Protein backbone atom coordinates (compact mmCIF):
# COMPACT_ATOMS: atom_id res chain seq x y z
CA UNK A 1 0.00 0.00 0.00
CA UNK A 2 1.08 3.59 -0.43
CA UNK A 3 0.79 6.25 2.21
CA UNK A 4 -1.28 9.31 1.26
CA UNK A 5 0.61 12.41 2.31
CA UNK A 6 -1.06 15.70 3.19
CA UNK A 7 -0.46 19.30 2.13
CA UNK A 8 0.72 20.11 5.64
CA UNK A 9 3.73 17.83 5.11
CA UNK A 10 4.91 20.08 2.30
CA UNK A 11 3.80 23.62 3.07
CA UNK A 12 3.46 25.44 6.35
CA UNK A 13 0.97 28.03 7.45
CA UNK A 14 2.14 31.51 6.72
CA UNK B 1 -18.27 48.54 1.34
CA UNK B 2 -17.71 45.78 -1.17
CA UNK B 3 -19.29 45.70 -4.63
CA UNK B 4 -17.96 43.40 -7.34
CA UNK B 5 -19.76 43.31 -10.69
CA UNK B 6 -18.94 40.41 -12.98
CA UNK B 7 -20.50 40.66 -16.43
CA UNK B 8 -19.58 37.06 -17.24
CA UNK B 9 -21.47 35.72 -14.24
CA UNK B 10 -21.23 32.18 -15.62
CA UNK B 11 -17.57 32.14 -14.57
CA UNK B 12 -18.50 32.41 -10.90
CA UNK B 13 -21.20 29.75 -11.35
CA UNK B 14 -18.62 27.38 -12.85
CA UNK B 15 -16.07 28.15 -10.14
CA UNK B 16 -18.53 27.18 -7.41
CA UNK B 17 -19.55 24.01 -9.24
CA UNK B 18 -15.89 23.02 -9.35
CA UNK B 19 -15.07 23.52 -5.66
CA UNK B 20 -18.30 22.98 -3.71
CA UNK B 21 -17.80 19.21 -3.44
CA UNK B 22 -14.13 19.46 -2.47
CA UNK B 23 -14.37 22.13 0.22
CA UNK B 24 -17.35 22.75 2.51
CA UNK B 25 -16.67 26.17 4.01
CA UNK B 26 -14.10 28.74 2.96
CA UNK B 27 -13.09 32.37 3.34
CA UNK B 28 -13.21 34.55 0.24
CA UNK B 29 -10.58 37.26 0.56
CA UNK B 30 -11.20 40.57 -1.15
CA UNK B 31 -8.50 43.16 -1.60
CA UNK B 32 -7.60 45.83 -4.13
CA UNK B 33 -5.86 43.21 -6.29
CA UNK B 34 -8.79 40.85 -6.52
CA UNK B 35 -11.11 38.21 -5.16
CA UNK B 36 -9.33 35.10 -3.95
CA UNK B 37 -9.70 31.96 -1.92
CA UNK B 38 -7.40 29.30 -0.54
CA UNK B 39 -8.86 26.25 1.16
CA UNK B 40 -8.10 22.59 1.84
CA UNK B 41 -10.44 19.63 1.77
CA UNK B 42 -11.32 18.09 5.13
CA UNK B 43 -8.44 15.56 4.96
CA UNK B 44 -5.87 18.25 4.03
CA UNK B 45 -4.80 16.09 1.09
CA UNK B 46 -5.94 18.62 -1.53
CA UNK B 47 -5.92 22.41 -1.65
CA UNK B 48 -7.70 24.82 -3.99
CA UNK B 49 -6.45 28.34 -4.73
CA UNK B 50 -8.69 30.73 -6.67
CA UNK B 51 -7.80 34.18 -8.00
CA UNK B 52 -10.12 36.52 -9.89
CA UNK B 53 -8.15 39.72 -10.52
CA UNK B 54 -9.97 43.03 -9.98
CA UNK B 55 -9.35 44.13 -13.59
CA UNK B 56 -11.58 41.28 -14.76
CA UNK B 57 -14.63 42.78 -13.07
CA UNK B 58 -16.65 45.46 -14.80
CA UNK B 59 -16.86 47.28 -11.50
CA UNK B 60 -14.69 46.46 -8.51
CA UNK B 61 -15.12 48.41 -5.30
CA UNK B 62 -13.37 47.09 -2.20
CA UNK B 63 -12.90 49.86 0.37
CA UNK B 64 -10.80 47.70 2.67
CA UNK B 65 -9.47 44.14 2.76
CA UNK B 66 -12.26 41.87 3.83
CA UNK B 67 -12.56 38.15 4.36
CA UNK B 68 -16.00 36.58 4.00
CA UNK B 69 -16.65 33.08 5.36
CA UNK B 70 -19.15 31.17 3.24
CA UNK B 71 -20.63 27.71 3.07
CA UNK B 72 -19.84 26.78 -0.54
CA UNK B 73 -22.81 24.44 -0.90
CA UNK B 74 -25.22 27.24 0.03
CA UNK B 75 -23.37 29.71 -2.18
CA UNK B 76 -23.61 27.25 -5.07
CA UNK B 77 -27.36 26.85 -4.46
CA UNK B 78 -27.83 30.62 -4.77
CA UNK B 79 -25.59 30.93 -7.84
CA UNK B 80 -27.53 28.11 -9.51
CA UNK B 81 -30.43 30.58 -9.56
CA UNK B 82 -28.44 32.91 -11.83
CA UNK B 83 -28.86 32.52 -15.57
CA UNK B 84 -25.76 31.64 -17.57
CA UNK B 85 -25.87 35.04 -19.27
CA UNK B 86 -26.66 37.00 -16.12
CA UNK B 87 -24.44 39.73 -14.72
CA UNK B 88 -23.59 38.78 -11.14
CA UNK B 89 -22.86 41.46 -8.54
CA UNK B 90 -21.58 40.54 -5.10
CA UNK B 91 -22.23 43.13 -2.39
CA UNK B 92 -21.44 43.38 1.31
CA UNK B 93 -21.63 46.36 3.62
CA UNK B 94 -18.84 46.95 6.11
CA UNK B 95 -19.47 45.05 9.30
CA UNK B 96 -22.44 43.25 7.80
CA UNK B 97 -22.79 39.53 8.49
CA UNK B 98 -24.46 38.84 5.17
CA UNK B 99 -23.46 38.98 1.53
CA UNK B 100 -25.86 39.74 -1.33
CA UNK B 101 -25.71 38.19 -4.78
CA UNK B 102 -27.55 40.22 -7.41
CA UNK B 103 -28.37 38.63 -10.77
CA UNK B 104 -29.29 40.88 -13.70
CA UNK B 105 -30.55 39.43 -16.95
CA UNK B 106 -28.66 40.72 -20.03
CA UNK B 107 -31.68 42.79 -21.07
CA UNK B 108 -31.95 44.17 -17.52
CA UNK B 109 -35.60 43.15 -17.45
CA UNK B 110 -35.14 40.76 -14.53
CA UNK B 111 -33.15 41.50 -11.36
CA UNK B 112 -32.84 39.03 -8.49
CA UNK B 113 -31.37 39.50 -5.01
CA UNK B 114 -30.15 36.59 -2.90
CA UNK B 115 -28.82 37.33 0.58
CA UNK B 116 -26.72 34.76 2.44
CA UNK B 117 -25.48 34.76 6.02
CA UNK B 118 -21.70 34.79 6.38
CA UNK B 119 -19.82 32.40 8.66
CA UNK B 120 -16.85 32.79 10.96
CA UNK B 121 -14.19 30.48 9.57
CA UNK B 122 -10.73 30.66 11.09
CA UNK B 123 -8.54 29.41 8.31
CA UNK B 124 -4.88 30.13 8.04
CA UNK B 125 -3.40 30.06 4.58
CA UNK B 126 -0.56 27.77 3.55
CA UNK B 127 2.48 29.48 2.11
CA UNK B 128 3.01 27.84 -1.28
CA UNK B 129 6.24 29.00 -2.87
CA UNK B 130 6.35 29.42 -6.65
CA UNK B 131 8.44 26.41 -7.68
CA UNK B 132 10.34 25.26 -10.75
CA UNK B 133 8.61 22.07 -11.86
CA UNK B 134 10.37 19.03 -13.32
CA UNK B 135 7.59 18.52 -15.84
CA UNK B 136 4.82 20.76 -17.11
CA UNK B 137 2.03 19.22 -19.15
CA UNK B 138 -0.46 21.34 -21.08
CA UNK B 139 -3.31 19.38 -22.62
CA UNK B 140 -6.98 19.65 -23.57
CA UNK B 141 -8.96 19.76 -20.33
CA UNK B 142 -11.61 17.40 -21.70
CA UNK B 143 -8.86 14.91 -22.52
CA UNK B 144 -7.49 14.99 -18.97
CA UNK B 145 -11.01 14.65 -17.52
CA UNK B 146 -11.66 11.65 -19.76
CA UNK B 147 -8.44 9.92 -18.72
CA UNK B 148 -9.11 10.43 -15.00
CA UNK B 149 -12.68 9.19 -15.37
CA UNK B 150 -11.72 6.13 -17.41
CA UNK B 151 -8.82 5.12 -15.13
CA UNK B 152 -10.93 5.53 -11.97
CA UNK B 153 -13.18 2.76 -13.28
CA UNK B 154 -10.17 0.41 -13.13
CA UNK B 155 -8.22 1.56 -10.06
CA UNK B 156 -8.14 4.18 -7.33
CA UNK B 157 -4.60 5.48 -7.73
CA UNK B 158 -2.80 6.68 -10.85
CA UNK B 159 0.92 6.77 -11.53
CA UNK B 160 1.72 9.78 -13.73
CA UNK B 161 5.10 9.35 -15.44
CA UNK B 162 6.61 11.96 -17.73
CA UNK B 163 9.47 10.98 -20.04
CA UNK B 164 10.67 12.42 -23.33
CA UNK B 165 8.33 9.99 -25.12
CA UNK B 166 5.34 11.55 -23.43
CA UNK B 167 3.18 11.27 -20.34
CA UNK B 168 1.85 7.95 -19.11
CA UNK B 169 -1.15 7.53 -16.77
CA UNK B 170 -1.22 4.03 -15.22
CA UNK B 171 -3.54 2.32 -12.81
CA UNK B 172 -4.31 -1.17 -11.61
CA UNK B 173 -7.22 -2.74 -9.76
CA UNK B 174 -9.03 -6.01 -9.11
CA UNK B 175 -10.20 -6.39 -12.69
CA UNK B 176 -6.88 -5.54 -14.29
CA UNK B 177 -4.62 -2.70 -15.36
CA UNK B 178 -4.81 0.35 -17.65
CA UNK B 179 -2.18 2.60 -19.24
CA UNK B 180 -2.83 5.76 -21.21
CA UNK B 181 0.09 7.38 -23.01
CA UNK B 182 -0.22 10.91 -24.40
CA UNK B 183 2.50 12.09 -26.71
CA UNK B 184 3.51 15.67 -27.38
CA UNK B 185 1.36 16.86 -30.27
CA UNK B 186 1.66 20.44 -31.42
CA UNK B 187 0.63 19.85 -35.03
CA UNK B 188 -3.01 20.63 -34.39
CA UNK B 189 -5.11 23.26 -36.12
CA UNK B 190 -6.36 24.77 -32.87
CA UNK B 191 -3.78 25.60 -30.15
CA UNK B 192 -6.11 24.50 -27.36
CA UNK B 193 -6.03 20.97 -28.80
CA UNK B 194 -2.26 20.66 -28.43
CA UNK B 195 -0.53 18.47 -25.90
CA UNK B 196 2.66 20.17 -24.82
CA UNK B 197 5.22 18.62 -22.50
CA UNK B 198 7.97 20.76 -21.03
CA UNK B 199 10.16 18.28 -19.25
CA UNK B 200 13.52 19.36 -18.02
CA UNK B 201 13.71 16.00 -16.28
CA UNK B 202 11.71 12.76 -16.01
CA UNK B 203 9.31 12.44 -13.10
CA UNK B 204 6.90 9.82 -11.79
CA UNK B 205 4.36 10.32 -8.99
CA UNK B 206 1.33 8.49 -7.59
CA UNK B 207 -1.99 10.19 -6.78
CA UNK B 208 -5.49 9.27 -5.63
CA UNK B 209 -7.83 9.43 -8.61
CA UNK B 210 -10.86 10.56 -6.65
CA UNK B 211 -9.22 13.94 -5.99
CA UNK B 212 -8.14 14.33 -9.62
CA UNK B 213 -11.69 13.55 -10.69
CA UNK B 214 -12.94 16.20 -8.29
CA UNK B 215 -10.53 18.73 -9.82
CA UNK B 216 -11.80 18.00 -13.33
CA UNK B 217 -15.16 19.52 -12.34
CA UNK B 218 -13.39 22.76 -13.32
CA UNK B 219 -13.14 21.58 -16.95
CA UNK B 220 -15.94 23.93 -18.16
CA UNK B 221 -13.74 26.90 -17.12
CA UNK B 222 -10.98 26.32 -19.65
CA UNK B 223 -10.27 24.37 -22.83
CA UNK B 224 -6.83 23.49 -21.55
CA UNK B 225 -5.39 22.32 -18.24
CA UNK B 226 -1.81 22.73 -17.03
CA UNK B 227 -0.43 19.95 -14.85
CA UNK B 228 2.86 20.71 -13.10
CA UNK B 229 4.81 17.88 -11.53
CA UNK B 230 7.95 17.62 -9.47
CA UNK B 231 9.29 14.63 -7.57
CA UNK B 232 8.27 14.56 -3.96
CA UNK B 233 5.94 17.56 -3.99
CA UNK B 234 2.22 18.04 -4.66
CA UNK B 235 1.00 18.22 -8.24
CA UNK B 236 -0.65 21.45 -9.39
CA UNK B 237 -3.65 21.17 -11.75
CA UNK B 238 -4.46 24.64 -13.07
CA UNK B 239 -7.41 25.90 -15.11
CA UNK B 240 -7.07 29.47 -16.37
CA UNK B 241 -10.17 31.62 -15.97
CA UNK B 242 -10.59 33.73 -19.11
CA UNK B 243 -8.15 36.71 -18.65
CA UNK B 244 -9.32 37.00 -15.05
CA UNK B 245 -7.19 34.61 -13.14
CA UNK B 246 -7.06 30.91 -12.39
CA UNK B 247 -8.21 28.08 -10.24
CA UNK B 248 -5.35 25.84 -9.02
CA UNK B 249 -5.76 22.47 -7.36
CA UNK B 250 -2.87 21.01 -5.38
CA UNK B 251 -2.75 17.32 -4.51
CA UNK B 252 -0.26 15.65 -2.19
CA UNK B 253 1.27 12.45 -3.62
CA UNK B 254 1.09 8.94 -2.22
CA UNK B 255 4.44 7.36 -1.42
CA UNK B 256 5.78 3.85 -0.88
CA UNK B 257 5.33 2.81 2.72
Coordinates of C-alpha atoms in Angstrom, one line a residue:
Chain A
X1 CA 0.0 0.0 0.0
X2 CA 1.1 3.6 -0.4
X3 CA 0.8 6.2 2.2
X4 CA -1.3 9.3 1.3
X5 CA 0.6 12.4 2.3
X6 CA -1.1 15.7 3.2
X7 CA -0.5 19.3 2.1
X8 CA 0.7 20.1 5.6
X9 CA 3.7 17.8 5.1
X10 CA 4.9 20.1 2.3
X11 CA 3.8 23.6 3.1
X12 CA 3.5 25.4 6.4
X13 CA 1.0 28.0 7.5
X14 CA 2.1 31.5 6.7
Chain B
X1 CA -18.3 48.5 1.3
X2 CA -17.7 45.8 -1.2
X3 CA -19.3 45.7 -4.6
X4 CA -18.0 43.4 -7.3
X5 CA -19.8 43.3 -10.7
X6 CA -18.9 40.4 -13.0
X7 CA -20.5 40.7 -16.4
X8 CA -19.6 37.1 -17.2
X9 CA -21.5 35.7 -14.2
X10 CA -21.2 32.2 -15.6
X11 CA -17.6 32.1 -14.6
X12 CA -18.5 32.4 -10.9
X13 CA -21.2 29.8 -11.3
X14 CA -18.6 27.4 -12.9
X15 CA -16.1 28.1 -10.1
X16 CA -18.5 27.2 -7.4
X17 CA -19.6 24.0 -9.2
X18 CA -15.9 23.0 -9.4
X19 CA -15.1 23.5 -5.7
X20 CA -18.3 23.0 -3.7
X21 CA -17.8 19.2 -3.4
X22 CA -14.1 19.5 -2.5
X23 CA -14.4 22.1 0.2
X24 CA -17.4 22.8 2.5
X25 CA -16.7 26.2 4.0
X26 CA -14.1 28.7 3.0
X27 CA -13.1 32.4 3.3
X28 CA -13.2 34.5 0.2
X29 CA -10.6 37.3 0.6
X30 CA -11.2 40.6 -1.2
X31 CA -8.5 43.2 -1.6
X32 CA -7.6 45.8 -4.1
X33 CA -5.9 43.2 -6.3
X34 CA -8.8 40.8 -6.5
X35 CA -11.1 38.2 -5.2
X36 CA -9.3 35.1 -3.9
X37 CA -9.7 32.0 -1.9
X38 CA -7.4 29.3 -0.5
X39 CA -8.9 26.2 1.2
X40 CA -8.1 22.6 1.8
X41 CA -10.4 19.6 1.8
X42 CA -11.3 18.1 5.1
X43 CA -8.4 15.6 5.0
X44 CA -5.9 18.2 4.0
X45 CA -4.8 16.1 1.1
X46 CA -5.9 18.6 -1.5
X47 CA -5.9 22.4 -1.6
X48 CA -7.7 24.8 -4.0
X49 CA -6.5 28.3 -4.7
X50 CA -8.7 30.7 -6.7
X51 CA -7.8 34.2 -8.0
X52 CA -10.1 36.5 -9.9
X53 CA -8.2 39.7 -10.5
X54 CA -10.0 43.0 -10.0
X55 CA -9.3 44.1 -13.6
X56 CA -11.6 41.3 -14.8
X57 CA -14.6 42.8 -13.1
X58 CA -16.7 45.5 -14.8
X59 CA -16.9 47.3 -11.5
X60 CA -14.7 46.5 -8.5
X61 CA -15.1 48.4 -5.3
X62 CA -13.4 47.1 -2.2
X63 CA -12.9 49.9 0.4
X64 CA -10.8 47.7 2.7
X65 CA -9.5 44.1 2.8
X66 CA -12.3 41.9 3.8
X67 CA -12.6 38.1 4.4
X68 CA -16.0 36.6 4.0
X69 CA -16.6 33.1 5.4
X70 CA -19.1 31.2 3.2
X71 CA -20.6 27.7 3.1
X72 CA -19.8 26.8 -0.5
X73 CA -22.8 24.4 -0.9
X74 CA -25.2 27.2 0.0
X75 CA -23.4 29.7 -2.2
X76 CA -23.6 27.3 -5.1
X77 CA -27.4 26.9 -4.5
X78 CA -27.8 30.6 -4.8
X79 CA -25.6 30.9 -7.8
X80 CA -27.5 28.1 -9.5
X81 CA -30.4 30.6 -9.6
X82 CA -28.4 32.9 -11.8
X83 CA -28.9 32.5 -15.6
X84 CA -25.8 31.6 -17.6
X85 CA -25.9 35.0 -19.3
X86 CA -26.7 37.0 -16.1
X87 CA -24.4 39.7 -14.7
X88 CA -23.6 38.8 -11.1
X89 CA -22.9 41.5 -8.5
X90 CA -21.6 40.5 -5.1
X91 CA -22.2 43.1 -2.4
X92 CA -21.4 43.4 1.3
X93 CA -21.6 46.4 3.6
X94 CA -18.8 46.9 6.1
X95 CA -19.5 45.0 9.3
X96 CA -22.4 43.3 7.8
X97 CA -22.8 39.5 8.5
X98 CA -24.5 38.8 5.2
X99 CA -23.5 39.0 1.5
X100 CA -25.9 39.7 -1.3
X101 CA -25.7 38.2 -4.8
X102 CA -27.5 40.2 -7.4
X103 CA -28.4 38.6 -10.8
X104 CA -29.3 40.9 -13.7
X105 CA -30.5 39.4 -17.0
X106 CA -28.7 40.7 -20.0
X107 CA -31.7 42.8 -21.1
X108 CA -32.0 44.2 -17.5
X109 CA -35.6 43.2 -17.5
X110 CA -35.1 40.8 -14.5
X111 CA -33.2 41.5 -11.4
X112 CA -32.8 39.0 -8.5
X113 CA -31.4 39.5 -5.0
X114 CA -30.2 36.6 -2.9
X115 CA -28.8 37.3 0.6
X116 CA -26.7 34.8 2.4
X117 CA -25.5 34.8 6.0
X118 CA -21.7 34.8 6.4
X119 CA -19.8 32.4 8.7
X120 CA -16.8 32.8 11.0
X121 CA -14.2 30.5 9.6
X122 CA -10.7 30.7 11.1
X123 CA -8.5 29.4 8.3
X124 CA -4.9 30.1 8.0
X125 CA -3.4 30.1 4.6
X126 CA -0.6 27.8 3.6
X127 CA 2.5 29.5 2.1
X128 CA 3.0 27.8 -1.3
X129 CA 6.2 29.0 -2.9
X130 CA 6.4 29.4 -6.7
X131 CA 8.4 26.4 -7.7
X132 CA 10.3 25.3 -10.8
X133 CA 8.6 22.1 -11.9
X134 CA 10.4 19.0 -13.3
X135 CA 7.6 18.5 -15.8
X136 CA 4.8 20.8 -17.1
X137 CA 2.0 19.2 -19.2
X138 CA -0.5 21.3 -21.1
X139 CA -3.3 19.4 -22.6
X140 CA -7.0 19.7 -23.6
X141 CA -9.0 19.8 -20.3
X142 CA -11.6 17.4 -21.7
X143 CA -8.9 14.9 -22.5
X144 CA -7.5 15.0 -19.0
X145 CA -11.0 14.7 -17.5
X146 CA -11.7 11.7 -19.8
X147 CA -8.4 9.9 -18.7
X148 CA -9.1 10.4 -15.0
X149 CA -12.7 9.2 -15.4
X150 CA -11.7 6.1 -17.4
X151 CA -8.8 5.1 -15.1
X152 CA -10.9 5.5 -12.0
X153 CA -13.2 2.8 -13.3
X154 CA -10.2 0.4 -13.1
X155 CA -8.2 1.6 -10.1
X156 CA -8.1 4.2 -7.3
X157 CA -4.6 5.5 -7.7
X158 CA -2.8 6.7 -10.8
X159 CA 0.9 6.8 -11.5
X160 CA 1.7 9.8 -13.7
X161 CA 5.1 9.4 -15.4
X162 CA 6.6 12.0 -17.7
X163 CA 9.5 11.0 -20.0
X164 CA 10.7 12.4 -23.3
X165 CA 8.3 10.0 -25.1
X166 CA 5.3 11.6 -23.4
X167 CA 3.2 11.3 -20.3
X168 CA 1.8 7.9 -19.1
X169 CA -1.1 7.5 -16.8
X170 CA -1.2 4.0 -15.2
X171 CA -3.5 2.3 -12.8
X172 CA -4.3 -1.2 -11.6
X173 CA -7.2 -2.7 -9.8
X174 CA -9.0 -6.0 -9.1
X175 CA -10.2 -6.4 -12.7
X176 CA -6.9 -5.5 -14.3
X177 CA -4.6 -2.7 -15.4
X178 CA -4.8 0.4 -17.6
X179 CA -2.2 2.6 -19.2
X180 CA -2.8 5.8 -21.2
X181 CA 0.1 7.4 -23.0
X182 CA -0.2 10.9 -24.4
X183 CA 2.5 12.1 -26.7
X184 CA 3.5 15.7 -27.4
X185 CA 1.4 16.9 -30.3
X186 CA 1.7 20.4 -31.4
X187 CA 0.6 19.9 -35.0
X188 CA -3.0 20.6 -34.4
X189 CA -5.1 23.3 -36.1
X190 CA -6.4 24.8 -32.9
X191 CA -3.8 25.6 -30.1
X192 CA -6.1 24.5 -27.4
X193 CA -6.0 21.0 -28.8
X194 CA -2.3 20.7 -28.4
X195 CA -0.5 18.5 -25.9
X196 CA 2.7 20.2 -24.8
X197 CA 5.2 18.6 -22.5
X198 CA 8.0 20.8 -21.0
X199 CA 10.2 18.3 -19.3
X200 CA 13.5 19.4 -18.0
X201 CA 13.7 16.0 -16.3
X202 CA 11.7 12.8 -16.0
X203 CA 9.3 12.4 -13.1
X204 CA 6.9 9.8 -11.8
X205 CA 4.4 10.3 -9.0
X206 CA 1.3 8.5 -7.6
X207 CA -2.0 10.2 -6.8
X208 CA -5.5 9.3 -5.6
X209 CA -7.8 9.4 -8.6
X210 CA -10.9 10.6 -6.6
X211 CA -9.2 13.9 -6.0
X212 CA -8.1 14.3 -9.6
X213 CA -11.7 13.6 -10.7
X214 CA -12.9 16.2 -8.3
X215 CA -10.5 18.7 -9.8
X216 CA -11.8 18.0 -13.3
X217 CA -15.2 19.5 -12.3
X218 CA -13.4 22.8 -13.3
X219 CA -13.1 21.6 -17.0
X220 CA -15.9 23.9 -18.2
X221 CA -13.7 26.9 -17.1
X222 CA -11.0 26.3 -19.7
X223 CA -10.3 24.4 -22.8
X224 CA -6.8 23.5 -21.6
X225 CA -5.4 22.3 -18.2
X226 CA -1.8 22.7 -17.0
X227 CA -0.4 20.0 -14.9
X228 CA 2.9 20.7 -13.1
X229 CA 4.8 17.9 -11.5
X230 CA 7.9 17.6 -9.5
X231 CA 9.3 14.6 -7.6
X232 CA 8.3 14.6 -4.0
X233 CA 5.9 17.6 -4.0
X234 CA 2.2 18.0 -4.7
X235 CA 1.0 18.2 -8.2
X236 CA -0.6 21.4 -9.4
X237 CA -3.6 21.2 -11.7
X238 CA -4.5 24.6 -13.1
X239 CA -7.4 25.9 -15.1
X240 CA -7.1 29.5 -16.4
X241 CA -10.2 31.6 -16.0
X242 CA -10.6 33.7 -19.1
X243 CA -8.1 36.7 -18.7
X244 CA -9.3 37.0 -15.1
X245 CA -7.2 34.6 -13.1
X246 CA -7.1 30.9 -12.4
X247 CA -8.2 28.1 -10.2
X248 CA -5.3 25.8 -9.0
X249 CA -5.8 22.5 -7.4
X250 CA -2.9 21.0 -5.4
X251 CA -2.8 17.3 -4.5
X252 CA -0.3 15.6 -2.2
X253 CA 1.3 12.5 -3.6
X254 CA 1.1 8.9 -2.2
X255 CA 4.4 7.4 -1.4
X256 CA 5.8 3.8 -0.9
X257 CA 5.3 2.8 2.7

